XYZ file of N, CA and C in Angstrom:
609
model
N -5.723 -206.645 19.177
C -4.649 -207.433 19.757
C -5.131 -208.051 21.073
N -4.486 -209.159 21.460
C -4.934 -209.902 22.615
C -3.723 -210.407 23.382
N -3.993 -211.205 24.422
C -2.898 -211.805 25.167
C -2.141 -212.764 24.266
N -0.814 -212.707 24.312
C -0.007 -213.518 23.419
C 1.199 -214.057 24.171
N 1.919 -214.979 23.535
C 3.125 -215.548 24.110
C 4.318 -215.160 23.246
N 5.369 -214.657 23.864
C 6.569 -214.256 23.142
C 7.686 -215.261 23.393
N 8.264 -215.781 22.318
C 9.415 -216.677 22.416
C 10.487 -216.195 21.452
N 11.699 -216.701 21.622
C 12.803 -216.314 20.759
C 13.413 -217.562 20.147
N 13.510 -217.571 18.825
C 14.053 -218.705 18.102
C 15.236 -218.220 17.268
N 16.430 -218.580 17.698
C 17.651 -218.185 16.988
C 17.717 -216.679 16.746
N 17.299 -215.915 17.737
C 17.358 -214.466 17.647
C 16.126 -213.811 17.060
N 15.191 -214.616 16.550
C 13.956 -214.087 15.972
C 12.857 -214.123 17.022
N 12.191 -213.000 17.248
C 11.095 -212.935 18.218
C 9.798 -213.397 17.567
N 9.143 -214.358 18.205
C 7.846 -214.856 17.749
C 6.787 -214.468 18.766
N 5.796 -213.713 18.316
C 4.653 -213.318 19.136
C 3.476 -214.210 18.727
N 3.294 -215.317 19.436
C 2.252 -216.285 19.084
C 0.877 -215.771 19.528
N -0.079 -215.777 18.611
C -1.425 -215.321 18.933
C -1.522 -213.834 19.179
N -0.679 -213.070 18.492
C -0.640 -211.627 18.723
C -1.941 -210.939 18.295
N -2.517 -211.379 17.196
C -3.738 -210.751 16.672
C -4.973 -211.576 17.035
N -5.989 -210.916 17.541
C -7.253 -211.585 17.852
C -7.982 -211.941 16.563
N -8.973 -212.828 16.607
C -9.751 -213.130 15.401
C -10.355 -211.891 14.747
N -10.832 -210.936 15.564
C -11.398 -209.705 14.999
C -10.319 -208.880 14.303
N -9.137 -208.804 14.917
C -8.016 -208.076 14.303
C -7.649 -208.699 12.962
N -7.621 -210.025 12.923
C -7.267 -210.736 11.700
C -8.287 -210.476 10.591
N -9.570 -210.522 10.943
C -10.620 -210.293 9.949
C -10.546 -208.874 9.391
N -10.280 -207.895 10.261
C -10.132 -206.505 9.822
C -8.952 -206.378 8.864
N -7.848 -207.042 9.188
C -6.664 -206.956 8.352
C -6.896 -207.591 6.986
N -7.597 -208.716 6.955
C -7.915 -209.351 5.674
C -8.762 -208.420 4.818
N -9.712 -207.718 5.434
C -10.517 -206.744 4.684
C -9.658 -205.648 4.099
N -8.676 -205.178 4.857
C -7.775 -204.139 4.356
C -6.896 -204.669 3.219
N -6.486 -205.931 3.324
C -5.672 -206.528 2.255
C -6.482 -206.651 0.968
N -7.751 -206.988 1.099
C -8.602 -207.081 -0.101
C -8.665 -205.731 -0.824
N -8.669 -204.640 -0.064
C -8.685 -203.306 -0.675
C -7.361 -203.029 -1.399
N -6.252 -203.499 -0.809
C -4.957 -203.356 -1.478
C -4.985 -204.091 -2.813
N -5.489 -205.330 -2.791
C -5.507 -206.158 -3.995
C -6.426 -205.573 -5.068
N -7.495 -204.896 -4.655
C -8.376 -204.243 -5.642
C -7.617 -203.172 -6.413
N -6.733 -202.453 -5.731
C -5.981 -201.375 -6.389
C -4.723 -201.884 -7.091
N -4.072 -202.871 -6.461
C -2.813 -203.415 -6.990
C -2.945 -204.940 -6.982
N -3.503 -205.534 -8.035
C -3.826 -206.965 -8.042
C -2.614 -207.868 -7.813
N -2.896 -209.035 -7.240
C -1.852 -210.036 -7.070
C -1.254 -210.405 -8.420
N 0.054 -210.644 -8.439
C 0.719 -211.091 -9.661
C 1.668 -212.224 -9.318
N 2.062 -212.985 -10.312
C 2.953 -214.129 -10.108
C 4.376 -213.724 -10.476
N 5.260 -213.570 -9.494
C 6.646 -213.180 -9.793
C 7.421 -214.351 -10.379
N 8.531 -214.043 -11.003
C 9.401 -215.089 -11.517
C 10.844 -214.765 -11.175
N 11.682 -215.785 -11.169
C 13.091 -215.592 -10.868
C 13.805 -215.018 -12.094
N 15.070 -214.652 -11.898
C 15.852 -214.116 -13.016
C 16.059 -215.160 -14.109
N 15.850 -216.432 -13.764
C 15.961 -217.509 -14.759
C 14.645 -217.782 -15.469
N 13.609 -217.001 -15.112
C 12.324 -217.152 -15.772
C 11.416 -218.193 -15.153
N 11.753 -218.695 -13.967
C 10.923 -219.684 -13.298
C 9.855 -218.985 -12.461
N 8.599 -219.418 -12.611
C 7.510 -218.831 -11.842
C 7.603 -219.254 -10.383
N 7.441 -218.306 -9.479
C 7.360 -218.621 -8.055
C 5.974 -219.177 -7.749
N 5.873 -219.964 -6.677
C 4.589 -220.580 -6.351
C 3.680 -219.650 -5.563
N 4.211 -218.524 -5.065
C 3.387 -217.543 -4.360
C 2.917 -216.477 -5.347
N 1.815 -215.824 -4.987
C 1.386 -214.622 -5.700
C 1.536 -213.447 -4.743
N 1.819 -212.273 -5.273
C 2.136 -211.168 -4.382
C 1.642 -209.824 -4.894
N 1.619 -208.881 -3.969
C 1.427 -207.471 -4.272
C 2.041 -206.693 -3.116
N 1.907 -205.384 -3.126
C 2.527 -204.566 -2.081
C 1.702 -203.331 -1.782
N 2.060 -202.688 -0.683
C 1.539 -201.368 -0.328
C 2.702 -200.562 0.223
N 2.536 -199.258 0.257
C 3.596 -198.393 0.774
C 4.330 -197.647 -0.321
N 5.435 -197.034 0.048
C 6.222 -196.244 -0.904
C 6.878 -197.129 -1.948
N 7.271 -198.340 -1.529
C 7.951 -199.272 -2.432
C 7.287 -200.642 -2.377
N 7.343 -201.351 -3.494
C 6.897 -202.733 -3.545
C 8.021 -203.602 -4.053
N 8.099 -204.814 -3.518
C 9.157 -205.739 -3.938
C 8.679 -206.519 -5.151
N 9.508 -206.595 -6.176
C 9.156 -207.323 -7.390
C 10.318 -208.221 -7.800
N 9.988 -209.241 -8.571
C 10.996 -210.161 -9.076
C 10.615 -210.593 -10.479
N 11.565 -210.465 -11.406
C 11.358 -210.917 -12.774
C 12.724 -211.212 -13.385
N 12.805 -211.313 -14.681
C 14.071 -211.648 -15.332
C 15.153 -210.587 -15.105
N 14.729 -209.381 -14.691
C 15.699 -208.326 -14.400
C 16.269 -208.442 -12.988
N 15.721 -209.361 -12.193
C 16.231 -209.589 -10.855
C 15.275 -209.141 -9.756
N 15.752 -209.258 -8.502
C 14.976 -208.869 -7.332
C 15.243 -207.395 -7.032
N 14.168 -206.656 -6.717
C 14.367 -205.226 -6.460
C 13.072 -204.602 -5.924
N 13.188 -203.370 -5.479
C 12.029 -202.572 -5.079
C 11.675 -201.603 -6.191
N 10.382 -201.411 -6.391
C 9.876 -200.467 -7.387
C 8.821 -199.580 -6.737
N 8.639 -198.393 -7.278
C 7.668 -197.445 -6.722
C 6.270 -197.638 -7.295
N 6.110 -198.585 -8.221
C 4.798 -198.824 -8.828
C 4.594 -200.311 -9.089
N 3.348 -200.711 -9.120
C 2.912 -202.070 -9.467
C 3.337 -202.358 -10.913
N 3.553 -203.632 -11.281
C 3.905 -203.938 -12.675
C 2.948 -203.360 -13.712
N 1.694 -203.106 -13.321
C 0.724 -202.498 -14.246
C 0.970 -201.011 -14.440
N 1.801 -200.418 -13.571
C 2.086 -198.993 -13.656
C 1.402 -198.148 -12.598
N 0.409 -198.722 -11.878
C -0.295 -197.957 -10.849
C 0.570 -197.847 -9.597
N 0.390 -196.764 -8.869
C 1.120 -196.585 -7.616
C 0.627 -197.591 -6.573
N 1.527 -198.023 -5.706
C 1.124 -198.916 -4.624
C 0.181 -198.179 -3.672
N -0.827 -198.857 -3.134
C -1.705 -198.218 -2.137
C -0.940 -197.901 -0.850
N -1.542 -197.101 -0.002
C -0.932 -196.811 1.299
C -1.033 -198.045 2.198
N -0.105 -198.139 3.145
C -0.145 -199.241 4.106
C -1.302 -199.001 5.081
N -2.207 -199.950 5.247
C -3.368 -199.755 6.132
C -2.968 -199.563 7.600
N -3.809 -198.859 8.330
C -3.553 -198.607 9.755
C -3.474 -199.899 10.548
N -4.322 -200.867 10.185
C -4.352 -202.125 10.931
C -2.994 -202.826 10.890
N -2.277 -202.674 9.793
C -0.963 -203.295 9.645
C 0.111 -202.440 10.305
N 0.026 -201.122 10.112
C 1.004 -200.222 10.747
C 0.983 -200.331 12.265
N -0.197 -200.589 12.831
C -0.307 -200.676 14.290
C 0.503 -201.850 14.836
N 0.611 -202.923 14.050
C 1.415 -204.069 14.480
C 2.896 -203.681 14.510
N 3.350 -203.015 13.466
C 4.745 -202.555 13.417
C 5.070 -201.688 14.624
N 4.206 -200.737 14.924
C 4.468 -199.825 16.039
C 4.500 -200.579 17.371
N 3.698 -201.627 17.483
C 3.636 -202.378 18.740
C 4.855 -203.262 18.965
N 5.356 -203.899 17.912
C 6.456 -204.865 18.083
C 7.823 -204.284 17.734
N 7.849 -203.129 17.047
C 9.115 -202.473 16.695
C 9.000 -200.977 16.954
N 8.750 -200.602 18.219
C 8.434 -199.201 18.527
C 9.565 -198.216 18.270
N 10.797 -198.685 18.230
C 11.927 -197.778 18.061
C 12.440 -197.738 16.618
N 11.808 -198.482 15.740
C 12.242 -198.535 14.347
C 11.640 -197.393 13.545
N 12.271 -197.097 12.425
C 11.702 -196.130 11.488
C 10.403 -196.680 10.907
N 9.577 -195.801 10.377
C 8.307 -196.239 9.783
C 8.576 -197.121 8.568
N 7.813 -198.187 8.388
C 8.032 -199.070 7.242
C 7.716 -198.362 5.931
N 8.497 -198.687 4.914
C 8.297 -198.089 3.589
C 7.704 -199.086 2.599
N 7.691 -200.357 2.986
C 7.163 -201.387 2.091
C 6.367 -202.406 2.887
N 5.228 -202.779 2.337
C 4.381 -203.822 2.913
C 4.150 -204.862 1.817
N 4.903 -205.943 1.887
C 4.787 -207.002 0.894
C 3.702 -207.978 1.325
N 2.787 -208.297 0.406
C 1.704 -209.251 0.670
C 1.919 -210.476 -0.209
N 2.179 -211.615 0.432
C 2.338 -212.876 -0.290
C 1.143 -213.770 -0.014
N 0.565 -214.351 -1.080
C -0.505 -215.327 -0.902
C 0.029 -216.715 -1.235
N -0.091 -217.627 -0.277
C 0.331 -219.008 -0.448
C -0.891 -219.899 -0.602
N -0.997 -220.618 -1.715
C -1.990 -221.676 -1.818
C -1.492 -222.857 -0.990
N -2.263 -223.939 -0.936
C -1.827 -225.069 -0.106
C -0.652 -225.830 -0.710
N -0.255 -225.484 -1.928
C 0.914 -226.131 -2.541
C 2.113 -225.195 -2.654
N 1.966 -223.961 -2.229
C 3.040 -222.975 -2.377
C 4.083 -223.127 -1.275
N 5.288 -222.694 -1.576
C 6.365 -222.687 -0.600
C 7.363 -221.600 -0.980
N 8.329 -221.373 -0.108
C 9.344 -220.352 -0.352
C 10.685 -220.902 0.124
N 11.644 -221.021 -0.779
C 12.948 -221.562 -0.415
C 13.704 -220.660 0.540
N 14.725 -221.213 1.172
C 15.544 -220.427 2.096
C 16.176 -219.239 1.385
N 16.044 -218.067 1.979
C 16.551 -216.839 1.373
C 16.831 -215.820 2.467
N 17.535 -214.771 2.112
C 17.765 -213.640 3.002
C 16.989 -212.441 2.499
N 16.554 -211.579 3.432
C 15.971 -210.290 3.062
C 17.113 -209.278 3.075
N 17.727 -209.064 1.913
C 18.902 -208.185 1.873
C 18.858 -207.198 0.705
N 17.656 -206.910 0.190
C 17.532 -205.910 -0.870
C 17.331 -204.508 -0.295
N 17.344 -204.401 1.038
C 17.166 -203.115 1.696
C 18.529 -202.468 1.954
N 18.528 -201.178 2.235
C 19.782 -200.442 2.418
C 20.224 -200.342 3.876
N 19.295 -200.529 4.814
C 19.607 -200.319 6.227
C 19.248 -201.576 7.018
N 20.237 -202.427 7.269
C 19.988 -203.685 7.969
C 19.817 -203.497 9.472
N 19.964 -202.257 9.957
C 19.719 -202.009 11.376
C 18.228 -201.971 11.678
N 17.411 -201.873 10.634
C 15.967 -201.840 10.799
C 15.394 -203.259 10.671
N 14.412 -203.623 11.499
C 13.898 -204.989 11.504
C 12.977 -205.286 10.328
N 12.692 -206.561 10.162
C 11.658 -207.038 9.258
C 10.553 -207.627 10.130
N 9.326 -207.197 9.919
C 8.186 -207.686 10.699
C 7.274 -208.491 9.783
N 6.940 -209.702 10.216
C 6.144 -210.619 9.406
C 4.861 -210.993 10.140
N 3.731 -210.933 9.450
C 2.412 -211.255 10.012
C 1.834 -212.441 9.250
N 1.343 -213.442 9.969
C 0.749 -214.628 9.352
C -0.774 -214.610 9.501
N -1.471 -214.883 8.399
C -2.934 -214.951 8.395
C -3.366 -216.188 7.614
N -4.356 -216.907 8.127
C -4.877 -218.062 7.397
C -4.236 -219.365 7.831
N -4.103 -220.285 6.889
C -3.607 -221.626 7.209
C -2.197 -221.611 7.789
N -1.914 -222.628 8.606
C -0.608 -222.750 9.246
C 0.485 -223.023 8.207
N 1.687 -222.568 8.519
C 2.819 -222.765 7.613
C 4.044 -223.162 8.417
N 4.841 -224.044 7.850
C 6.074 -224.493 8.501
C 7.209 -223.562 8.099
N 7.662 -222.765 9.053
C 8.692 -221.745 8.847
C 10.039 -222.316 9.256
N 11.021 -222.237 8.359
C 12.352 -222.776 8.650
C 13.354 -221.639 8.770
N 14.205 -221.715 9.781
C 15.181 -220.680 10.079
C 16.577 -221.268 9.958
N 17.417 -220.613 9.165
C 18.783 -221.061 8.982
C 19.782 -220.148 9.656
N 20.873 -219.917 8.975
C 21.990 -219.148 9.528
C 22.231 -217.892 8.698
N 23.302 -217.181 8.994
C 23.629 -215.983 8.225
C 24.237 -216.331 6.872
N 24.674 -217.565 6.727
C 25.185 -218.071 5.449
C 24.443 -219.360 5.130
N 24.501 -219.781 3.875
C 23.808 -221.008 3.482
C 24.451 -222.232 4.141
N 23.609 -223.247 4.387
C 24.096 -224.476 4.981
C 24.019 -224.464 6.494
N 24.320 -225.599 7.086
C 24.303 -225.710 8.538
C 22.954 -226.107 9.087
N 22.871 -226.190 10.386
C 21.666 -226.613 11.088
C 20.549 -225.593 10.915
N 19.319 -226.076 10.802
C 18.151 -225.199 10.735
C 17.154 -225.610 11.810
N 16.274 -224.699 12.162
C 15.171 -224.965 13.083
C 13.866 -224.621 12.389
N 12.792 -225.299 12.798
C 11.489 -225.063 12.182
C 10.424 -224.818 13.244
N 9.427 -224.023 12.879
C 8.310 -223.743 13.779
C 7.057 -223.546 12.937
N 5.925 -224.022 13.447
C 4.656 -223.804 12.747
C 4.127 -222.417 13.091
N 3.863 -221.620 12.065
C 3.265 -220.297 12.241
C 1.763 -220.414 12.040
N 1.004 -219.824 12.963
C -0.451 -219.899 12.912
C -1.047 -218.528 12.657
N -2.299 -218.524 12.275
C -2.979 -217.262 11.963
C -2.968 -216.343 13.174
N -2.499 -215.121 12.958
C -2.415 -214.147 14.039
C -1.043 -214.040 14.669
N -0.108 -214.919 14.255
C 1.259 -214.842 14.773
C 2.038 -213.716 14.086
N 2.975 -213.141 14.820
C 3.838 -212.071 14.303
C 5.291 -212.423 14.629
N 6.186 -212.196 13.670
C 7.614 -212.420 13.892
C 8.385 -211.131 13.634
N 9.466 -210.951 14.400
C 10.349 -209.803 14.209
C 11.766 -210.311 14.013
N 12.335 -210.028 12.842
C 13.724 -210.376 12.544
C 14.545 -209.095 12.611
N 15.333 -208.985 13.654
C 16.134 -207.777 13.834
C 17.433 -208.107 14.527
N 18.292 -207.106 14.648
C 19.559 -207.303 15.321
C 20.393 -208.378 14.656
N 20.917 -209.306 15.457
C 21.780 -210.366 14.933
C 21.029 -211.332 14.013
N 19.708 -211.338 14.099
C 18.904 -212.261 13.288
C 18.377 -211.621 12.009
N 18.750 -210.377 11.758
C 18.178 -209.649 10.617
C 18.457 -210.347 9.282
N 19.616 -210.972 9.136
C 19.981 -211.592 7.859
C 19.969 -213.117 7.913
N 19.193 -213.686 8.829
C 19.055 -215.131 8.861
C 18.384 -215.628 7.579
N 18.896 -216.725 7.026
C 18.176 -217.395 5.951
C 16.882 -217.980 6.531
N 15.816 -217.892 5.769
C 14.523 -218.381 6.243
C 13.641 -218.723 5.052
N 12.606 -219.512 5.296
C 11.709 -219.885 4.209
C 10.488 -220.623 4.727
N 9.574 -220.922 3.814
C 8.354 -221.670 4.135
C 8.420 -223.014 3.419
N 8.448 -224.108 4.198
C 8.549 -225.440 3.607
C 7.212 -225.949 3.082
N 6.140 -225.656 3.810
C 4.825 -226.090 3.340
C 3.722 -225.401 4.119
N 2.540 -225.426 3.548
C 1.330 -224.890 4.169
C 0.417 -226.066 4.505
N -0.175 -226.041 5.679
C -1.072 -227.108 6.106
C -2.520 -226.695 5.813
N -3.165 -227.331 4.825
C -4.519 -226.930 4.419
C -5.554 -227.130 5.530
N -6.590 -226.305 5.471
C -7.766 -226.424 6.333
C -7.430 -226.335 7.820
N -6.440 -225.518 8.154
C -6.100 -225.293 9.561
C -6.610 -223.940 10.050
N -7.288 -223.200 9.172
C -7.870 -221.908 9.540
C -9.112 -221.672 8.685
N -10.081 -220.981 9.250
C -11.297 -220.622 8.509
C -11.298 -219.139 8.146
N -10.176 -218.461 8.360
C -10.116 -217.012 8.128
C -10.344 -216.663 6.667
N -9.728 -217.418 5.764
C -9.853 -217.161 4.331
C -10.837 -218.168 3.740
N -11.951 -217.714 3.163
C -12.993 -218.626 2.673
C -12.481 -219.705 1.726
N -11.497 -219.372 0.887
C -10.969 -220.340 -0.073
C -9.684 -221.007 0.418
N -9.346 -220.774 1.687
C -8.143 -221.380 2.250
C -6.880 -220.673 1.820
N -5.743 -221.240 2.201
C -4.454 -220.635 1.883
C -3.954 -219.758 3.013
N -2.825 -219.151 2.766
C -2.152 -218.330 3.779
C -1.733 -217.001 3.186
N -1.912 -215.940 3.958
C -1.393 -214.619 3.611
C -0.252 -214.294 4.550
N 0.866 -213.875 3.988
C 1.990 -213.394 4.784
C 2.226 -211.929 4.437
N 2.252 -211.095 5.462
C 2.514 -209.662 5.305
C 3.890 -209.386 5.864
N 4.754 -208.764 5.077
C 6.113 -208.458 5.527
C 6.357 -206.963 5.407
N 6.673 -206.353 6.535
C 6.931 -204.908 6.606
C 8.434 -204.656 6.676
N 8.902 -203.706 5.869
C 10.332 -203.432 5.796
C 10.620 -201.940 5.600
N 11.745 -201.505 6.130
C 12.313 -200.203 5.790
C 13.265 -200.437 4.636
N 13.105 -199.702 3.552
C 13.854 -199.978 2.325
C 15.100 -199.103 2.195
N 14.976 -197.801 2.453
C 16.083 -196.866 2.193
C 16.994 -196.720 3.397
């Protein structure tokens, strides 16, 4: 970790430049180990539409989406148990959410340069008093923040490699999404793209 700038956008704390280049490289190495044990898969909506991101998880629970709906599961779709959450990722949670319970799920989303994520809420968890911590690695992404209900004014901010966001308190259920990824804005990932790590307390 290094010197960073903290700002607040509609109740969401943004720690710009929180992770140093060395921290980011270490974290990418740990993510590769997660993917070796629990390979990336392409989720789909309950209507059978493929999402543009690929994902996997670590921790006690992993988030999955298919025709049965959105939910947490204790195993990868292949049946293998999710790997443990790496120390490099847990250290970020402890630094930015020191009073929160330990995270039970570490969702890893990979965005190609054409991937995006529509506005949504993180509400599949049981305890909304616990924050959601998001880590950005790789190419820049345009993050859009909405309201507690659909519609209304939104704000946008570019997230860069090494940035960390904390959605907690009044901002815990803000609608949010990724409008687009800007290619070739980072050299962290040899093949480009963006990795988003989201830490959550599930139970």
